[in-house]
CSV table of C-alpha atoms in Angstrom, one decimal:
chain,number,residue,atom,x,y,z
A,192,MET,CA,95.7,163.0,107.8
A,193,ASP,CA,98.6,161.2,106.0
A,194,TYR,CA,98.2,158.3,108.4
A,195,VAL,CA,94.5,158.2,107.8
A,196,ILE,CA,94.9,158.0,104.0
A,197,GLN,CA,97.5,155.2,104.4
A,198,ALA,CA,95.4,153.3,106.9
A,199,VAL,CA,92.2,153.5,104.7
A,200,GLN,CA,94.1,152.3,101.6
A,201,PHE,CA,95.7,149.5,103.5
A,202,LEU,CA,92.4,148.4,105.1
A,203,LEU,CA,90.6,148.5,101.7
A,204,GLY,CA,93.5,146.7,99.9
A,205,ILE,CA,93.9,144.0,102.5
A,206,SER,CA,90.1,143.5,102.8
A,207,ILE,CA,89.9,142.8,99.0
A,208,LEU,CA,92.8,140.4,99.2
A,209,VAL,CA,91.5,138.5,102.3
A,210,ILE,CA,88.1,138.0,100.8
A,211,LEU,CA,89.5,136.7,97.5
A,212,HIS,CA,92.1,134.5,99.3
A,213,GLU,CA,89.4,132.9,101.4
A,214,PHE,CA,87.1,132.6,98.3
A,215,GLY,CA,89.8,130.5,96.7
A,216,HIS,CA,89.5,128.0,99.6
A,217,PHE,CA,85.7,128.3,99.5
A,218,ILE,CA,85.2,127.7,95.8
A,219,ALA,CA,87.6,124.7,95.8
A,220,ALA,CA,85.8,123.2,98.8
A,221,LYS,CA,82.4,123.7,97.1
A,222,ALA,CA,83.8,122.1,93.9
A,223,PHE,CA,84.5,118.9,95.9
A,224,LYS,CA,81.2,119.1,97.8
A,225,THR,CA,82.9,119.9,101.1
A,226,ARG,CA,80.8,121.9,103.6
A,227,VAL,CA,81.9,125.4,104.5
A,228,GLU,CA,80.5,126.4,107.9
A,229,ALA,CA,81.7,130.0,107.9
A,230,PHE,CA,83.2,132.6,105.6
A,231,TYR,CA,84.6,135.7,107.4
A,232,LEU,CA,86.4,138.9,106.7
A,233,PHE,CA,88.4,139.6,109.9
A,234,PHE,CA,88.3,137.4,112.9
A,235,ASN,CA,85.3,137.3,115.2
A,236,PRO,CA,86.2,136.1,118.7
A,237,TRP,CA,83.1,136.5,121.0
A,238,PHE,CA,81.0,138.4,118.5
A,239,SER,CA,80.6,139.5,114.9
A,240,LEU,CA,79.9,143.0,113.5
A,241,VAL,CA,77.7,141.5,110.7
A,242,LYS,CA,76.6,137.9,110.0
A,243,LYS,CA,74.1,136.1,107.9
A,244,LYS,CA,73.6,132.4,107.3
A,245,ILE,CA,72.8,131.3,103.8
A,246,GLY,CA,72.5,127.5,103.4
A,247,ASP,CA,75.2,125.7,105.4
A,248,THR,CA,77.5,128.8,105.5
A,249,GLU,CA,77.5,131.7,107.9
A,250,TYR,CA,78.9,134.8,106.1
A,251,GLY,CA,80.1,137.7,108.3
A,252,ILE,CA,82.5,140.5,109.2
A,253,GLY,CA,84.5,140.2,112.4
A,254,TRP,CA,85.9,143.0,114.5
A,255,LEU,CA,89.6,141.9,114.7
A,256,PRO,CA,91.3,143.0,111.4
A,257,LEU,CA,94.1,140.4,111.4
A,258,GLY,CA,93.0,138.5,108.3
A,259,GLY,CA,90.0,136.3,107.7
A,260,TYR,CA,89.0,132.6,107.5
A,261,VAL,CA,86.7,130.0,106.1
A,262,LYS,CA,85.7,127.2,108.5
A,263,ILE,CA,85.6,123.9,106.6
A,264,SER,CA,83.8,121.0,108.2
A,265,GLY,CA,86.1,118.2,109.4
A,266,MET,CA,89.3,120.1,109.3
A,267,ILE,CA,91.8,120.9,112.1
A,268,ASP,CA,92.2,124.6,111.8
A,269,GLU,CA,92.4,127.8,114.0
A,270,SER,CA,88.9,127.1,115.3
A,271,MET,CA,90.3,124.0,117.1
A,272,ASP,CA,86.8,122.4,117.0
A,273,LYS,CA,87.8,119.1,118.8
A,274,GLU,CA,84.2,118.1,119.4
A,275,GLN,CA,83.5,117.8,115.7
A,276,MET,CA,86.7,115.8,115.1
A,277,GLU,CA,85.7,113.3,117.8
A,278,LYS,CA,82.6,112.3,115.8
A,279,PRO,CA,82.6,109.8,112.9
A,280,ALA,CA,83.6,111.4,109.6
A,281,GLU,CA,80.8,112.5,107.3
A,282,PRO,CA,80.9,112.5,103.5
A,283,TRP,CA,80.8,116.3,103.3
A,284,GLU,CA,83.7,116.8,105.6
A,285,PHE,CA,87.3,117.8,104.6
A,286,ARG,CA,88.8,114.7,106.3
A,287,SER,CA,86.6,112.4,104.1
A,288,LYS,CA,87.9,113.7,100.8
A,289,PRO,CA,90.8,112.2,98.8
A,290,THR,CA,94.2,113.6,99.6
A,291,TRP,CA,94.5,115.3,96.2
A,292,GLN,CA,91.2,117.2,96.7
A,293,ARG,CA,92.2,118.3,100.2
A,294,LEU,CA,95.5,119.6,98.7
A,295,ILE,CA,93.7,121.6,96.0
A,296,ILE,CA,91.4,123.1,98.7
A,297,MET,CA,94.4,124.2,100.8
A,298,LEU,CA,96.2,125.7,97.8
A,299,GLY,CA,93.0,127.5,96.6
A,300,GLY,CA,93.8,130.7,98.5
A,301,VAL,CA,97.4,131.0,97.3
A,302,ILE,CA,96.4,130.2,93.7
A,303,VAL,CA,93.7,133.0,93.8
A,304,ASN,CA,96.3,135.4,95.3
A,305,VAL,CA,98.6,134.8,92.3
A,306,ILE,CA,95.7,135.1,89.8
A,307,VAL,CA,94.6,138.4,91.4
A,308,ALA,CA,98.1,139.8,91.2
A,309,PHE,CA,98.3,138.9,87.5
A,310,PHE,CA,94.9,140.4,86.8
A,311,ILE,CA,95.7,143.7,88.6
A,312,TYR,CA,99.1,144.1,87.0
A,313,ALA,CA,97.7,143.3,83.5
A,314,MET,CA,94.9,145.9,84.0
A,315,VAL,CA,97.2,148.5,85.4
A,316,LEU,CA,99.5,148.1,82.3
A,317,PHE,CA,96.4,148.3,80.0
A,318,THR,CA,95.0,151.4,81.8
A,319,TRP,CA,98.1,153.4,82.6
A,320,GLY,CA,101.0,151.7,80.8
A,321,GLU,CA,104.5,152.1,82.1
A,322,THR,CA,106.4,155.3,82.7
A,323,TYR,CA,110.1,155.1,83.7
A,324,ILE,CA,113.5,156.7,83.2
A,325,PRO,CA,116.0,154.2,81.6
A,326,ALA,CA,119.4,154.3,83.2
A,327,GLN,CA,120.8,155.2,79.7
A,328,ASN,CA,118.7,158.4,79.8
A,329,ALA,CA,120.4,159.6,83.0
A,330,THR,CA,122.9,161.7,81.0
A,331,TYR,CA,124.0,163.7,84.0
A,332,GLY,CA,124.7,160.6,86.1
A,333,VAL,CA,123.3,159.8,89.5
A,334,TYR,CA,123.4,161.1,93.0
A,335,CYS,CA,124.8,158.2,95.2
A,336,ASP,CA,123.6,157.5,98.7
A,337,SER,CA,126.4,157.6,101.4
A,338,VAL,CA,126.3,153.7,101.5
A,339,ALA,CA,127.0,153.5,97.8
A,340,GLN,CA,129.8,156.2,98.2
A,341,SER,CA,131.4,154.2,101.0
A,342,ILE,CA,132.2,151.3,98.6
A,343,GLY,CA,133.5,153.5,95.8
A,344,PHE,CA,130.6,155.1,93.9
A,345,VAL,CA,130.9,158.8,93.2
A,346,ASN,CA,128.2,161.4,92.5
A,347,GLY,CA,127.8,161.8,88.8
A,348,ASP,CA,128.7,158.2,88.0
A,349,LYS,CA,126.8,156.5,85.1
A,350,ILE,CA,126.4,152.7,85.6
A,351,VAL,CA,127.1,151.0,82.3
A,352,ALA,CA,127.6,147.3,83.2
A,353,LEU,CA,127.0,144.7,85.9
A,354,ASP,CA,129.6,141.9,86.1
A,355,GLY,CA,130.7,142.9,82.6
A,356,LYS,CA,127.1,142.6,81.1
A,357,PRO,CA,126.0,146.0,79.6
A,358,ILE,CA,122.9,147.6,80.9
A,359,ASP,CA,120.1,147.3,78.4
A,360,SER,CA,118.0,150.1,77.1
A,361,GLU,CA,115.0,149.5,79.4
A,362,THR,CA,116.8,148.9,82.7
A,363,THR,CA,116.2,151.5,85.4
A,364,TYR,CA,118.4,152.5,88.4
A,365,GLY,CA,115.7,151.0,90.6
A,366,GLN,CA,116.2,147.7,88.9
A,367,ILE,CA,119.9,148.0,89.1
A,368,THR,CA,119.6,148.5,92.9
A,369,VAL,CA,117.5,145.3,93.2
A,370,GLN,CA,120.1,143.4,91.2
A,371,LEU,CA,122.9,144.7,93.5
A,372,LEU,CA,121.0,143.5,96.6
A,373,LEU,CA,119.7,140.2,95.3
A,374,ASP,CA,121.8,138.9,92.5
A,375,ASP,CA,125.3,138.6,94.1
A,376,ILE,CA,126.8,141.1,91.7
A,377,LYS,CA,130.5,141.2,92.1
A,378,GLU,CA,131.5,144.4,90.2
A,379,VAL,CA,130.0,147.4,88.6
A,380,THR,CA,131.4,149.3,85.6
A,381,VAL,CA,130.7,153.1,85.7
A,382,ASP,CA,131.4,155.9,83.3
A,383,ARG,CA,133.1,158.6,85.4
A,384,GLY,CA,133.8,161.8,83.6
A,385,GLY,CA,134.3,159.9,80.3
A,386,SER,CA,136.5,157.1,81.6
A,387,ARG,CA,135.6,153.6,82.7
A,388,GLU,CA,136.0,152.7,86.3
A,389,THR,CA,135.2,149.5,88.3
A,390,VAL,CA,133.5,149.4,91.7
A,391,LEU,CA,133.8,146.1,93.6
A,392,ILE,CA,130.7,145.1,95.6
A,393,PRO,CA,131.4,143.6,99.0
A,394,ALA,CA,129.7,140.3,99.9
A,395,ASP,CA,127.8,142.0,102.8
A,396,PHE,CA,126.7,145.0,100.8
A,397,ALA,CA,123.0,144.1,100.9
A,398,GLU,CA,123.0,143.7,104.7
A,399,THR,CA,124.9,147.1,105.0
A,400,VAL,CA,122.1,148.8,102.9
A,401,ILE,CA,119.4,147.3,105.2
A,402,SER,CA,121.3,148.2,108.4
A,403,ASN,CA,121.7,151.8,107.2
A,404,LYS,CA,117.9,152.1,106.4
A,405,VAL,CA,118.5,153.4,102.8
A,406,THR,CA,115.0,154.6,102.0
A,407,LYS,CA,115.4,157.1,99.1
A,408,GLY,CA,117.3,154.7,96.8
A,409,LEU,CA,121.0,154.0,96.4
A,410,PHE,CA,121.0,156.0,93.1
A,411,VAL,CA,118.9,158.9,92.0
A,412,GLU,CA,119.0,160.4,88.5
A,413,GLU,CA,120.8,163.8,88.6
A,414,CYS,CA,120.2,167.0,86.6
A,415,PRO,CA,121.7,170.4,86.7
A,416,PHE,CA,120.6,172.9,89.5
A,417,ILE,CA,119.6,175.8,87.3
A,418,VAL,CA,117.6,178.7,88.8
A,419,ASP,CA,114.3,179.1,86.9
A,420,SER,CA,113.0,182.1,88.9
A,421,VAL,CA,113.8,184.1,92.1
A,422,SER,CA,111.2,185.1,94.6
A,423,GLN,CA,111.4,188.8,95.6
A,424,ASP,CA,112.0,189.7,99.3
A,425,LEU,CA,113.5,186.3,100.0
A,426,PRO,CA,117.3,185.6,100.7
A,427,ALA,CA,118.2,184.6,97.2
A,428,PHE,CA,116.8,187.8,95.7
A,429,GLU,CA,118.6,190.0,98.3
A,430,ALA,CA,121.8,188.1,97.7
A,431,GLY,CA,121.7,188.8,94.0
A,432,ILE,CA,121.0,185.3,92.6
A,433,LEU,CA,119.5,185.6,89.0
A,434,LYS,CA,117.4,183.4,86.8
A,435,GLY,CA,119.6,181.1,84.7
A,436,ASP,CA,122.4,180.8,87.3
A,437,GLU,CA,123.6,177.2,87.7
A,438,VAL,CA,124.7,176.1,91.2
A,439,VAL,CA,128.0,174.1,90.8
A,440,ALA,CA,129.3,174.1,94.4
A,441,ILE,CA,128.1,174.7,98.0
A,442,ASN,CA,130.5,175.9,100.7
A,443,GLY,CA,133.4,174.9,98.4
A,444,ASN,CA,132.1,171.4,97.8
A,445,LYS,CA,131.4,170.5,94.2
A,446,ILE,CA,127.9,169.1,93.6
A,447,SER,CA,126.8,166.7,91.0
A,448,GLY,CA,123.5,168.4,90.5
A,449,LEU,CA,120.1,169.2,91.9
A,450,VAL,CA,119.6,166.1,94.1
A,451,ASN,CA,123.0,166.5,95.6
A,452,SER,CA,122.4,170.2,96.3
A,453,LEU,CA,119.1,169.6,98.0
A,454,GLU,CA,120.6,166.9,100.3
A,455,TYR,CA,123.5,169.3,101.2
A,456,MET,CA,121.3,172.4,101.8
A,457,GLY,CA,118.9,170.3,103.8
A,458,SER,CA,121.7,169.5,106.2
A,459,GLU,CA,122.9,173.1,106.3
A,460,LYS,CA,119.6,175.0,106.5
A,461,ASN,CA,120.5,176.9,109.7
A,462,GLY,CA,123.7,178.4,108.5
A,463,GLU,CA,125.0,180.7,105.8
A,464,LEU,CA,125.7,179.1,102.5
A,465,THR,CA,128.4,180.0,100.0
A,466,LEU,CA,127.1,179.2,96.5
A,467,THR,CA,129.4,178.9,93.6
A,468,LEU,CA,127.3,179.9,90.5
A,469,LEU,CA,128.0,179.5,86.8
A,470,ARG,CA,126.8,182.7,85.2
A,471,ASN,CA,127.5,183.5,81.5
A,472,GLY,CA,130.4,181.0,81.4
A,473,SER,CA,132.1,182.4,84.5
A,474,GLU,CA,132.0,181.2,88.2
A,475,ILE,CA,131.1,183.6,90.9
A,476,GLU,CA,130.5,183.1,94.6
A,477,ILE,CA,127.4,184.5,96.5
A,478,ASN,CA,126.7,184.1,100.2
A,479,VAL,CA,123.1,183.5,101.2
A,480,THR,CA,121.4,182.5,104.5
A,481,PRO,CA,118.2,180.4,104.3
A,482,ASN,CA,115.2,181.8,106.2
A,483,GLU,CA,113.6,180.1,109.2
A,484,ASP,CA,111.8,177.7,106.9
A,485,GLY,CA,115.2,176.6,105.4
A,486,GLN,CA,114.4,178.3,102.1
A,487,ILE,CA,116.5,180.7,100.0
A,488,GLY,CA,113.7,181.6,97.6
A,489,VAL,CA,114.5,180.1,94.2
A,490,LEU,CA,112.4,177.9,91.9
A,491,ARG,CA,114.4,175.3,90.0
A,492,LYS,CA,114.0,173.6,86.7
A,493,THR,CA,112.8,170.0,87.4
A,494,PRO,CA,114.4,166.7,86.3
A,495,LEU,CA,111.6,166.4,83.7
A,496,ASP,CA,113.2,169.4,81.9
A,497,TYR,CA,116.4,167.4,81.4
A,498,LEU,CA,115.7,163.6,81.5
A,499,THR,CA,113.9,161.7,78.8
A,500,ILE,CA,111.0,159.7,80.2
A,501,ALA,CA,110.1,156.5,78.5
A,502,THR,CA,106.5,155.5,78.1
A,503,LYS,CA,105.2,152.1,77.1
A,504,GLU,CA,101.5,151.6,76.3
A,505,TYR,CA,99.8,148.3,76.2
A,506,GLY,CA,96.7,147.1,74.3
A,507,PHE,CA,94.4,144.7,76.0
A,508,PHE,CA,95.9,141.6,74.5
A,509,GLU,CA,99.5,142.9,75.0
A,510,SER,CA,98.8,143.5,78.7
A,511,ILE,CA,98.0,139.9,79.3
A,512,PRO,CA,101.5,138.4,78.7
A,513,ALA,CA,103.0,141.6,80.2
A,514,GLY,CA,101.0,141.0,83.3
A,515,PHE,CA,102.2,137.4,83.5
A,516,TYR,CA,105.8,138.5,83.2
A,517,LYS,CA,105.5,141.2,85.8
A,518,THR,CA,103.7,138.8,88.3
A,519,GLY,CA,106.4,136.2,87.8
A,520,ASN,CA,109.2,138.8,88.2
A,521,VAL,CA,107.7,140.2,91.4
A,522,LEU,CA,107.1,136.7,92.8
A,523,LYS,CA,110.7,135.7,92.0
A,524,ARG,CA,112.1,138.9,93.6
A,525,TYR,CA,110.0,138.5,96.7
A,526,ILE,CA,111.2,135.0,97.2
A,527,ASP,CA,114.8,136.2,96.6
A,528,GLN,CA,114.4,138.7,99.4
A,529,PHE,CA,113.9,136.0,102.0
A,530,LYS,CA,117.7,135.7,102.3
A,531,LEU,CA,117.7,139.3,103.4
A,532,ILE,CA,114.6,139.3,105.5
A,533,PHE,CA,115.9,136.5,107.8
A,534,SER,CA,119.5,137.9,107.9
A,535,LYS,CA,120.7,139.6,111.1
A,536,ALA,CA,120.2,143.0,109.6
A,537,GLY,CA,116.8,142.1,108.0
A,538,VAL,CA,115.3,140.8,111.2
A,539,LYS,CA,115.9,144.2,112.9
A,540,GLN,CA,114.0,145.9,110.0
A,541,LEU,CA,110.9,143.7,110.0
A,542,GLY,CA,107.7,145.6,110.2
A,543,GLY,CA,104.0,144.9,110.7
A,544,PHE,CA,100.8,146.5,109.5
A,545,GLY,CA,102.2,150.0,109.9
A,546,SER,CA,105.2,149.3,107.6
A,547,ILE,CA,102.9,147.6,105.0
A,548,SER,CA,100.5,150.5,105.0
A,549,LYS,CA,103.3,152.9,104.2
A,550,LEU,CA,103.7,151.1,100.9
A,551,TYR,CA,100.5,152.9,99.8
A,552,GLY,CA,101.9,156.4,100.5
A,553,ALA,CA,100.1,159.4,102.0
A,554,THR,CA,98.2,160.4,98.8
A,555,TRP,CA,95.5,158.5,97.1
A,556,ASP,CA,96.5,157.5,93.6
A,557,TRP,CA,94.6,154.7,92.0
A,558,GLN,CA,97.5,153.4,89.9
A,559,ASN,CA,99.7,153.2,93.0
A,560,PHE,CA,96.9,151.7,95.1
A,561,TRP,CA,96.4,148.8,92.6
A,562,GLU,CA,100.1,148.2,92.1
A,563,LYS,CA,100.7,148.0,95.8
A,564,THR,CA,97.7,145.8,96.3
A,565,ALA,CA,99.0,143.4,93.6
A,566,LEU,CA,102.4,143.4,95.4
A,567,ILE,CA,100.8,142.5,98.8
A,568,SER,CA,98.8,139.8,97.0
A,569,VAL,CA,102.1,138.2,95.9
A,570,MET,CA,103.4,138.6,99.5
A,571,LEU,CA,100.3,136.9,100.9
A,572,ALA,CA,100.7,134.0,98.4
A,573,VAL,CA,104.4,133.4,99.4
A,574,MET,CA,103.9,133.9,103.1
A,575,ASN,CA,100.9,131.5,103.2
A,576,LEU,CA,103.0,128.8,101.5
A,577,LEU,CA,105.6,128.8,104.3
A,578,PRO,CA,105.6,125.3,105.9
A,579,ILE,CA,104.3,126.6,109.2
A,580,PRO,CA,101.3,124.8,110.9
A,581,ALA,CA,98.3,127.2,111.0
A,582,LEU,CA,99.3,128.6,107.5
A,583,ASP,CA,98.2,127.0,104.2
A,584,GLY,CA,101.7,125.8,103.7
A,585,GLY,CA,101.6,123.9,107.0
A,586,HIS,CA,98.6,121.9,105.8
A,587,VAL,CA,100.2,121.4,102.4
A,588,MET,CA,103.3,120.0,104.2
A,589,PHE,CA,101.2,117.4,106.1
A,590,LEU,CA,99.2,116.5,103.0
A,591,SER,CA,102.4,116.1,101.0
A,592,TYR,CA,103.7,113.7,103.7
A,593,GLU,CA,100.4,111.8,103.5
A,594,MET,CA,100.6,111.5,99.7
A,595,ILE,CA,104.2,110.3,99.9
A,596,THR,CA,103.9,107.8,102.7
A,597,GLY,CA,100.2,106.8,102.3
A,598,ARG,CA,99.6,107.5,106.0
A,599,LYS,CA,97.7,110.4,107.6
A,600,PRO,CA,99.5,112.2,110.5
A,601,HIS,CA,97.8,111.4,113.8
A,602,GLU,CA,95.1,113.9,114.7
A,603,LYS,CA,96.9,114.7,118.0
A,604,VAL,CA,100.0,115.6,116.1
A,605,MET,CA,98.0,117.9,113.9
A,606,GLU,CA,96.3,119.5,116.9
A,607,TYR,CA,99.6,120.2,118.7
A,608,ALA,CA,101.2,121.4,115.4
A,609,GLN,CA,98.3,123.8,114.9
A,610,ILE,CA,98.7,125.2,118.4
A,611,ALA,CA,102.5,125.6,118.0
A,612,GLY,CA,102.0,127.3,114.6
A,613,MET,CA,99.4,129.7,115.9
A,614,MET,CA,101.8,130.6,118.8
A,615,LEU,CA,104.6,131.1,116.4
A,616,LEU,CA,102.5,133.4,114.2
A,617,LEU,CA,101.3,135.3,117.1
A,618,ALA,CA,104.9,135.9,118.4
A,619,PHE,CA,105.9,136.9,114.9
A,620,MET,CA,103.0,139.4,114.6
A,621,LEU,CA,103.8,140.9,118.0
A,622,TYR,CA,107.4,141.3,117.1
A,623,ALA,CA,106.8,142.8,113.7
A,624,ASN,CA,104.2,145.2,114.9
A,625,GLY,CA,106.1,146.0,118.0
A,626,MET,CA,109.1,147.0,115.8
A,627,ASP,CA,106.7,149.4,114.1
A,628,VAL,CA,105.7,150.9,117.4
A,629,VAL,CA,109.4,151.2,118.5
A,630,ARG,CA,110.4,152.9,115.3
A,631,ALA,CA,107.4,155.3,115.5
A,632,TRP,CA,108.3,156.2,119.1
A,633,PHE,CA,111.9,156.9,118.4
A,634,SER,CA,111.2,158.8,115.2
A,635,ASN,CA,109.2,161.3,117.3
């Protein structure tokens, strides 16, 4: 069922974005009196699921959900309509229009993708606001992933500065992680048990994080592991664990808090555990063996009982500049990620539709749905601007050449470039989606 929810959200989100992207090309073409022969959601080789012709344009839904397209008269595109290109140019055709108009038509989809992302982010902020845990509010420090520990971080650390610059009051540990991966941070200052320590960040740290498939975050805000209640007839009750006990060590290993303990017990669920408990100011040891489900039978106080959550609400007019800022930040960060995506480690972690659908999660939450749809809209804008023939960016590249030199590229060059671009994109899609299949196969 989880996969179905993910797939439906992905299909809905990508359908909205594809229609709006193609509408950007469509409306720009219409503005310059350029004929649009077809407007399709999904591709329709051999047949269409639905189609209807209105005026000069056939609107429809294809059966192959790999995107969508608008077919603009007099343009070399994925339709490879050579017969039309051999005829004399007509006034309503793309090739008859001035270069600057053709450039705007090709940029129309990308521009709409960015506008859509801005609109969604602004409306999400207006509707739900922002809820987050500032790093300064993580008073119990953080649980550090093994990759972070390998370079010198310790469970319970509190990050206070990056390259000597203090963490501001709104920065989260999620944002700190992004900065460590993308901003070439050289050193991190931490508060460790009341003293300041420096952790040096290796030059290849980002690639190490990618190679080790860190999915839960480098840092997770910690809180004490205090028993809130004990279930009768389960191992904890029989072992004598009481409400109010605080777990401070497991099998002799000191823990930084709840997150650390859950990670540890998850790896030791089939064996007896020796819990060191703090009870009434004194430490005691109790042995307990998890049941066949890996549970000992205690309910814990949650991080929300210990961590102060910051909430920022936006009025309608406040949400507009905030939406601009968030769109710009997401756009910048996605572009920054390219140095990782095309690194040796990044290429191995590329994914296709399956990986993208996982962004939505296995539960249907409208705030999350719209935030992830906005993110994918930014991704589509950037990817479509890559200078690869068959993408909008490829057309922009040739049009830029024409504007600079005053000469159109030969149509045969455009045709061969289009074919090469389509083959490259097909190979990329096969590789990315193949990696999804491989990972799914080995995860089972």
